[in-house]
Coordinates of C-alpha atoms and ligand atoms in Angstrom, one line a residue:
M2 CA 31.2 -26.7 -6.2
R3 CA 28.5 -28.2 -4.0
N4 CA 30.1 -26.7 -0.9
R5 CA 30.1 -23.3 -2.5
L6 CA 26.4 -23.7 -3.3
F7 CA 25.5 -24.7 0.2
G8 CA 27.7 -21.8 1.5
A9 CA 25.7 -19.3 -0.7
I10 CA 22.3 -20.7 0.4
G11 CA 23.4 -20.5 4.1
L12 CA 24.7 -17.0 3.7
G13 CA 21.4 -15.9 2.1
A14 CA 19.5 -17.5 4.9
V15 CA 21.6 -15.7 7.5
A16 CA 21.1 -12.4 5.7
L17 CA 17.3 -12.8 5.7
L18 CA 17.4 -13.8 9.4
L19 CA 19.5 -10.7 10.3
G20 CA 17.3 -8.5 8.1
S21 CA 14.3 -9.4 10.4
C22 CA 16.2 -8.1 13.4
S23 CA 16.0 -4.5 12.3
G24 CA 14.3 -2.4 15.0
D25 CA 12.6 0.0 12.5
L26 CA 9.7 -2.0 11.0
P27 CA 7.0 0.3 9.8
Q28 CA 5.2 -2.6 8.1
N29 CA 5.2 -5.3 10.7
T30 CA 2.1 -7.4 10.7
F31 CA 3.1 -8.8 14.1
D32 CA 3.0 -5.4 15.7
P33 CA -0.8 -4.5 15.4
A34 CA -1.9 -1.0 16.1
G35 CA -5.7 -1.4 15.9
P36 CA -8.4 -3.9 16.7
V37 CA -8.7 -5.3 13.2
A38 CA -4.9 -5.9 12.9
Q39 CA -5.0 -7.3 16.4
K40 CA -7.7 -9.9 15.6
Q41 CA -5.9 -10.8 12.4
A42 CA -2.6 -11.3 14.3
D43 CA -4.4 -13.4 16.9
L44 CA -5.5 -15.7 14.1
I45 CA -2.3 -15.7 12.0
I46 CA 0.0 -16.6 14.9
P47 CA -1.6 -19.8 16.0
V48 CA -2.2 -20.9 12.4
L49 CA 1.5 -20.2 11.8
W50 CA 2.5 -22.5 14.6
V51 CA 0.2 -25.2 13.3
A52 CA 1.8 -24.8 9.8
A53 CA 5.2 -24.8 11.3
G54 CA 4.5 -28.1 13.1
V55 CA 3.2 -29.7 9.8
F56 CA 6.2 -28.3 8.0
V57 CA 8.7 -29.9 10.4
L58 CA 6.9 -33.2 10.4
V59 CA 6.6 -33.5 6.6
E60 CA 10.0 -32.1 5.6
G61 CA 11.7 -33.9 8.5
G62 CA 10.1 -37.2 7.3
I63 CA 11.3 -36.6 3.7
V64 CA 14.8 -35.8 4.8
L65 CA 15.0 -38.7 7.2
I66 CA 13.7 -41.2 4.6
A67 CA 15.9 -39.8 1.8
L68 CA 19.0 -40.2 4.1
K69 CA 18.1 -43.6 5.4
Y70 CA 17.2 -45.3 2.1
R71 CA 19.7 -43.4 -0.1
H72 CA 21.7 -45.3 -2.7
R73 CA 25.0 -46.6 -1.4
K74 CA 28.1 -47.6 -3.4
G75 CA 28.3 -51.3 -4.1
E76 CA 24.7 -51.9 -3.2
E77 CA 22.9 -52.7 -6.5
R78 CA 19.8 -54.5 -5.2
T79 CA 16.3 -52.8 -5.3
P80 CA 14.9 -52.6 -1.8
P81 CA 11.6 -54.5 -1.1
Q82 CA 8.6 -52.6 -2.6
T83 CA 5.5 -51.9 -0.6
H84 CA 2.1 -51.3 -2.2
G85 CA -0.8 -50.0 -0.1
N86 CA -1.3 -49.7 3.6
T87 CA -5.0 -49.1 4.6
R88 CA -4.4 -48.0 8.1
L89 CA -1.7 -45.5 7.1
E90 CA -3.8 -44.1 4.2
I91 CA -6.9 -43.6 6.4
G92 CA -4.6 -41.9 9.0
W93 CA -3.0 -39.4 6.6
T94 CA -6.4 -38.5 5.2
I95 CA -8.1 -37.9 8.6
A96 CA -5.2 -36.1 10.3
P97 CA -5.0 -33.2 7.7
A98 CA -8.8 -33.0 7.6
L99 CA -8.9 -32.5 11.4
I100 CA -6.1 -29.9 11.3
L101 CA -7.8 -28.0 8.5
A102 CA -11.1 -28.1 10.4
F103 CA -9.3 -26.8 13.5
V104 CA -7.9 -23.8 11.5
M105 CA -11.1 -23.2 9.5
V106 CA -13.5 -22.5 12.4
P107 CA -11.8 -19.3 13.8
T108 CA -10.9 -18.2 10.2
V109 CA -14.4 -18.3 8.9
G110 CA -15.7 -16.7 12.1
L111 CA -13.3 -13.8 11.7
I112 CA -14.1 -13.4 8.0
W113 CA -17.8 -12.9 9.0
E114 CA -16.9 -10.6 11.9
L115 CA -14.6 -8.3 9.8
S116 CA -17.2 -8.1 6.9
E117 CA -19.6 -6.2 9.2
R118 CA -19.9 -2.5 8.3
P119 CA -20.9 -0.4 11.4
A120 CA -23.4 2.4 11.0
D121 CA -21.3 5.0 12.9
A122 CA -18.2 4.6 10.6
M123 CA -16.6 7.4 8.6
H124 CA -16.7 6.7 4.9
V125 CA -13.7 7.1 2.5
T126 CA -13.4 5.9 -1.0
V127 CA -9.9 4.5 -1.8
K128 CA -8.9 4.8 -5.5
G129 CA -6.1 2.8 -6.9
Y130 CA -4.4 4.6 -9.8
Q131 CA -1.3 3.6 -11.7
W132 CA 0.7 4.1 -9.4
W133 CA -0.5 6.0 -6.4
W134 CA -3.5 6.0 -4.1
G135 CA -6.2 8.7 -3.9
F136 CA -8.7 9.2 -1.1
E137 CA -12.2 10.7 -1.2
Y138 CA -14.1 11.6 2.0
T139 CA -17.7 10.9 1.0
D140 CA -19.6 11.7 4.2
P141 CA -21.9 14.8 3.9
E142 CA -20.0 16.8 6.5
M143 CA -16.7 16.2 4.7
T144 CA -17.4 18.4 1.7
V145 CA -15.2 21.4 0.8
G146 CA -16.3 25.0 1.0
Y147 CA -15.4 26.1 -2.5
G148 CA -16.4 25.3 -6.1
S149 CA -19.2 22.7 -6.4
S150 CA -18.7 21.6 -2.8
G151 CA -17.3 18.1 -3.7
P152 CA -15.7 15.7 -1.1
I153 CA -12.4 16.4 0.5
V154 CA -9.8 14.6 -1.7
T155 CA -6.2 13.7 -0.8
A156 CA -3.5 11.7 -2.5
D157 CA -0.8 9.5 -1.0
T158 CA -1.8 9.9 2.6
L159 CA -5.1 8.8 4.2
V160 CA -5.8 11.0 7.2
V161 CA -8.1 9.7 9.9
P162 CA -9.0 10.5 13.5
V163 CA -7.7 8.2 16.3
G164 CA -10.2 5.6 17.5
Q165 CA -12.7 6.3 14.7
T166 CA -14.1 3.3 12.8
V167 CA -13.4 4.0 9.1
D168 CA -15.2 2.2 6.3
L169 CA -13.2 2.1 3.2
S170 CA -14.7 1.5 -0.3
L171 CA -12.0 0.3 -2.7
E172 CA -12.1 1.2 -6.4
A173 CA -9.6 0.6 -9.2
V174 CA -9.3 3.6 -11.5
G175 CA -6.2 2.8 -13.5
G176 CA -4.0 5.5 -15.0
G177 CA -6.6 8.1 -14.0
A178 CA -7.4 9.1 -17.6
R179 CA -10.9 8.5 -18.9
D180 CA -12.1 7.2 -22.3
A181 CA -14.9 8.8 -24.3
E182 CA -17.6 7.2 -22.1
G183 CA -16.0 8.5 -18.9
E184 CA -14.8 5.0 -17.9
A185 CA -11.4 4.7 -16.2
D186 CA -8.6 3.8 -18.6
H187 CA -6.2 1.0 -17.8
A188 CA -7.9 0.0 -14.6
V189 CA -5.9 -2.9 -13.2
I190 CA -6.1 -4.9 -9.9
H191 CA -4.3 -3.5 -6.9
S192 CA -4.3 -4.6 -3.3
F193 CA -4.7 -2.1 -0.3
W194 CA -2.6 -3.0 2.7
T195 CA -1.5 -1.3 5.9
P196 CA 0.1 -4.2 7.9
R197 CA -0.1 -2.6 11.3
L198 CA -3.8 -1.6 10.8
F199 CA -5.5 -4.2 8.5
G200 CA -4.7 -7.1 6.2
K201 CA -4.7 -7.0 2.4
Q202 CA -7.8 -6.5 0.3
D203 CA -7.8 -6.7 -3.5
V204 CA -8.9 -3.7 -5.4
V205 CA -10.7 -5.1 -8.5
P206 CA -11.9 -3.1 -11.5
G207 CA -15.7 -3.1 -11.6
H208 CA -16.1 -4.5 -8.1
E209 CA -16.3 -2.5 -4.9
G210 CA -14.2 -4.0 -2.1
N211 CA -14.4 -2.9 1.6
I212 CA -12.1 -2.6 4.6
V213 CA -13.3 -1.5 8.0
F214 CA -10.6 -0.5 10.5
S215 CA -9.6 1.9 13.3
A216 CA -6.3 2.9 14.8
D217 CA -5.6 2.9 18.6
E218 CA -2.9 5.6 18.7
P219 CA -2.0 8.7 16.7
G220 CA 0.9 8.3 14.4
T221 CA 1.9 7.4 10.8
Y222 CA 1.3 3.9 9.5
W223 CA 2.9 2.7 6.3
G224 CA 1.1 0.8 3.6
Q225 CA 1.7 -0.4 0.1
C226 CA 0.0 -2.0 -2.9
A227 CA 0.2 -5.8 -2.5
E228 CA -0.9 -7.0 -6.0
F229 CA 1.3 -6.7 -9.1
C230 CA -0.2 -3.8 -11.1
G231 CA 2.5 -2.8 -13.6
L232 CA 5.9 -1.2 -13.7
Q233 CA 5.7 0.8 -10.5
H234 CA 3.9 -1.8 -8.4
G235 CA 6.8 -2.2 -6.0
R236 CA 6.8 1.6 -5.2
M237 CA 3.0 2.1 -5.0
W238 CA 3.2 3.2 -1.4
F239 CA 0.9 5.3 0.9
R240 CA 0.7 6.3 4.5
V241 CA -2.2 6.4 7.0
V242 CA -1.8 9.4 9.2
V243 CA -3.8 9.1 12.4
L244 CA -4.5 12.4 14.3
D245 CA -5.8 13.1 17.8
E246 CA -9.2 14.9 18.1
A247 CA -7.8 18.5 18.0
A248 CA -5.4 17.9 15.1
W249 CA -8.2 16.1 13.2
A250 CA -10.6 19.1 13.6
A251 CA -7.8 21.5 12.4
W252 CA -7.1 19.2 9.5
V253 CA -10.7 19.0 8.3
A254 CA -11.1 22.8 8.6
N255 CA -8.0 23.3 6.5
E256 CA -9.0 20.8 3.9
K257 CA -12.3 22.6 3.4
T258 CA -10.4 25.8 2.4
P259 CA -9.3 26.4 -1.2
G260 CA -5.6 26.3 -2.2
A261 CA -3.7 29.2 -0.5
E262 CA -2.9 32.3 -2.5
P263 CA 0.8 32.4 -3.0
S264 CA 2.6 35.3 -1.1
S265 CA 6.0 35.3 -2.8
A266 CA 6.6 36.6 -6.4
L267 CA 8.3 33.3 -7.3
A268 CA 5.3 31.2 -6.1
R269 CA 2.9 33.6 -7.9
Q270 CA 4.9 33.0 -11.1
G271 CA 4.6 29.3 -10.4
M272 CA 0.9 29.5 -10.0
D273 CA 0.6 31.3 -13.4
L274 CA 2.7 28.5 -15.0
F275 CA 0.6 25.9 -13.3
L276 CA -2.7 27.4 -14.4
N277 CA -1.8 28.8 -17.8
G278 CA 1.4 27.2 -19.0
E279 CA 1.6 25.0 -22.0
F280 CA 4.6 22.7 -22.2
D281 CA 5.3 20.5 -25.2
G282 CA 1.6 20.3 -25.7
G283 CA 0.8 19.5 -22.1
Q284 CA -0.7 21.5 -19.2
C285 CA -0.6 20.9 -15.4
I286 CA -4.3 21.5 -15.1
A287 CA -5.2 18.8 -17.7
C288 CA -4.6 16.2 -14.9
H289 CA -4.2 18.0 -11.6
A290 CA -6.6 20.0 -9.4
V291 CA -6.1 22.8 -7.0
G292 CA -9.2 23.7 -5.1
G293 CA -10.5 27.2 -5.7
T294 CA -8.7 27.7 -9.1
E295 CA -9.7 26.6 -12.5
A296 CA -7.4 23.5 -12.2
G297 CA -9.8 20.6 -11.9
G298 CA -8.1 17.6 -13.5
I299 CA -8.9 14.2 -12.0
A300 CA -6.3 12.0 -13.6
A301 CA -3.5 12.9 -11.2
P302 CA -3.1 13.8 -7.5
D303 CA -5.2 16.7 -6.2
L304 CA -2.6 19.3 -5.1
T305 CA -4.9 21.7 -3.1
H306 CA -2.9 21.0 0.1
F307 CA 0.3 19.7 -1.3
A308 CA 2.4 21.2 1.5
A309 CA 0.1 20.4 4.4
P310 CA 2.2 18.7 7.1
T311 CA 0.0 15.5 6.9
H312 CA 0.9 15.2 3.2
E313 CA 4.1 13.5 4.3
C314 CA 5.0 12.1 0.9
F315 CA 4.3 12.6 -2.8
A316 CA 4.2 10.7 -6.2
G317 CA 3.1 7.5 -4.7
C318 CA 5.1 8.2 -1.5
N319 CA 8.3 7.7 -3.5
W320 CA 9.6 10.9 -1.8
D321 CA 9.1 12.6 1.6
T322 CA 7.4 16.0 1.1
F323 CA 9.5 17.4 4.0
V324 CA 13.0 16.5 5.1
N325 CA 13.8 17.6 8.7
G326 CA 10.8 19.9 8.5
E327 CA 12.1 21.7 5.4
P328 CA 10.5 21.4 1.9
N329 CA 12.2 18.6 -0.1
L330 CA 12.9 20.8 -3.1
D331 CA 15.6 18.5 -4.5
D332 CA 13.4 15.5 -5.0
L333 CA 10.4 17.6 -6.2
K334 CA 12.6 19.4 -8.7
A335 CA 14.1 16.1 -9.9
W336 CA 10.5 14.8 -10.4
L337 CA 9.4 17.9 -12.3
R338 CA 12.6 17.8 -14.4
D339 CA 11.8 14.3 -15.8
P340 CA 9.3 12.1 -13.9
G341 CA 10.2 9.0 -15.9
A342 CA 13.9 9.3 -15.0
V343 CA 13.2 9.1 -11.2
K344 CA 10.2 6.8 -11.3
L345 CA 10.2 4.4 -14.2
G346 CA 6.9 4.3 -16.1
A347 CA 5.5 7.4 -14.4
K348 CA 2.3 8.6 -16.1
M349 CA 3.4 12.3 -15.9
P350 CA 5.5 13.1 -19.0
D351 CA 8.7 15.0 -19.2
Y352 CA 7.4 18.5 -20.3
G353 CA 10.9 19.9 -20.9
L354 CA 10.5 22.5 -18.2
S355 CA 13.3 25.0 -17.8
E356 CA 15.1 25.3 -14.4
D357 CA 13.4 28.7 -13.8
E358 CA 10.0 27.2 -14.5
I359 CA 10.8 24.3 -12.2
D360 CA 11.9 26.7 -9.4
A361 CA 8.7 28.6 -9.7
I362 CA 6.3 25.6 -9.8
A363 CA 8.1 24.1 -6.8
A364 CA 7.7 27.3 -4.9
Y365 CA 4.0 27.4 -5.8
L366 CA 3.4 23.8 -4.7
Y367 CA 5.1 24.5 -1.3
S368 CA 2.9 27.5 -0.8
L369 CA -0.2 25.2 -0.9
T370 CA -0.4 24.4 2.9
Ligands
CUA449 CU1 -0.9 -1.2 -7.4 CU2 0.5 -3.1 -7.2

């Protein structure tokens, strides 16, 4: 029985160890891709070695003493008891204090350094919903060219230019719905984290958190919510898409345009359902927005550029928007058929859409480039 237990623990440990050997690690803190993540790694790694030394000393001592003084058969006497040892007690008080002081100096220094908010930064407000992330570009030059000229808004992917310092303001806005006073409903704590770009920062209702970061190379960096926030916490993902200068300029120009007019008959039919359809008492536009149309809901992802190549994933990045460069119709249709069946707890209800309606709405969404 005991051997089997040890066997199971050993097997688990080997599985964990082998899991860390995978070459594809999109969320590897030890592979920083920007100055902030680099500084954090430069702090974490030496602290980790100090902690490892303490661990080996303390645990090794416990194991050693447990083995040396263990109860042996036929040995009924109580070993001699020791009470108090001044020199030892002073020693084990001073040694940890020194180790903590050694770790504290660079830690506090870096906390101060990273809390600085440079004046030349680009500003984006990050909104934590249940359960997806929304991004609002709040600088004056980042307003759209339609409607009331609000900020560029995206969901699931935060798009930034390479090398640009970005100043994120973090807000918790819950399920996205508002109460009678306009306050966010069910706002809960999340934590915003992109391991290769910056460490975790809690997103607390009623409190504005901040992260300043930049990325060294264009590419896609994976992130996820790091604070338990309800049913879908474990799948509250997002991506940071970093573009070079030319791609960034093109992205901004496209984001400023309203949602594209659909060119196919099926997509036009989908647009009509999206804007005017009523399904089991619900409407798409009650929660979603598409720039340039009357759809202006704020409770759910803004779909103005749903099919832009930078919108790599949808519904909290639970699915890729494109698979091998082609629209991922299978997963989008499964989502439209019954959101709760493919993402437990999803706030979007099952509207009982027919297959024809699903085909049309999917075609419309993929026309929004
Ligand atoms: Cu949001 Cu966990």
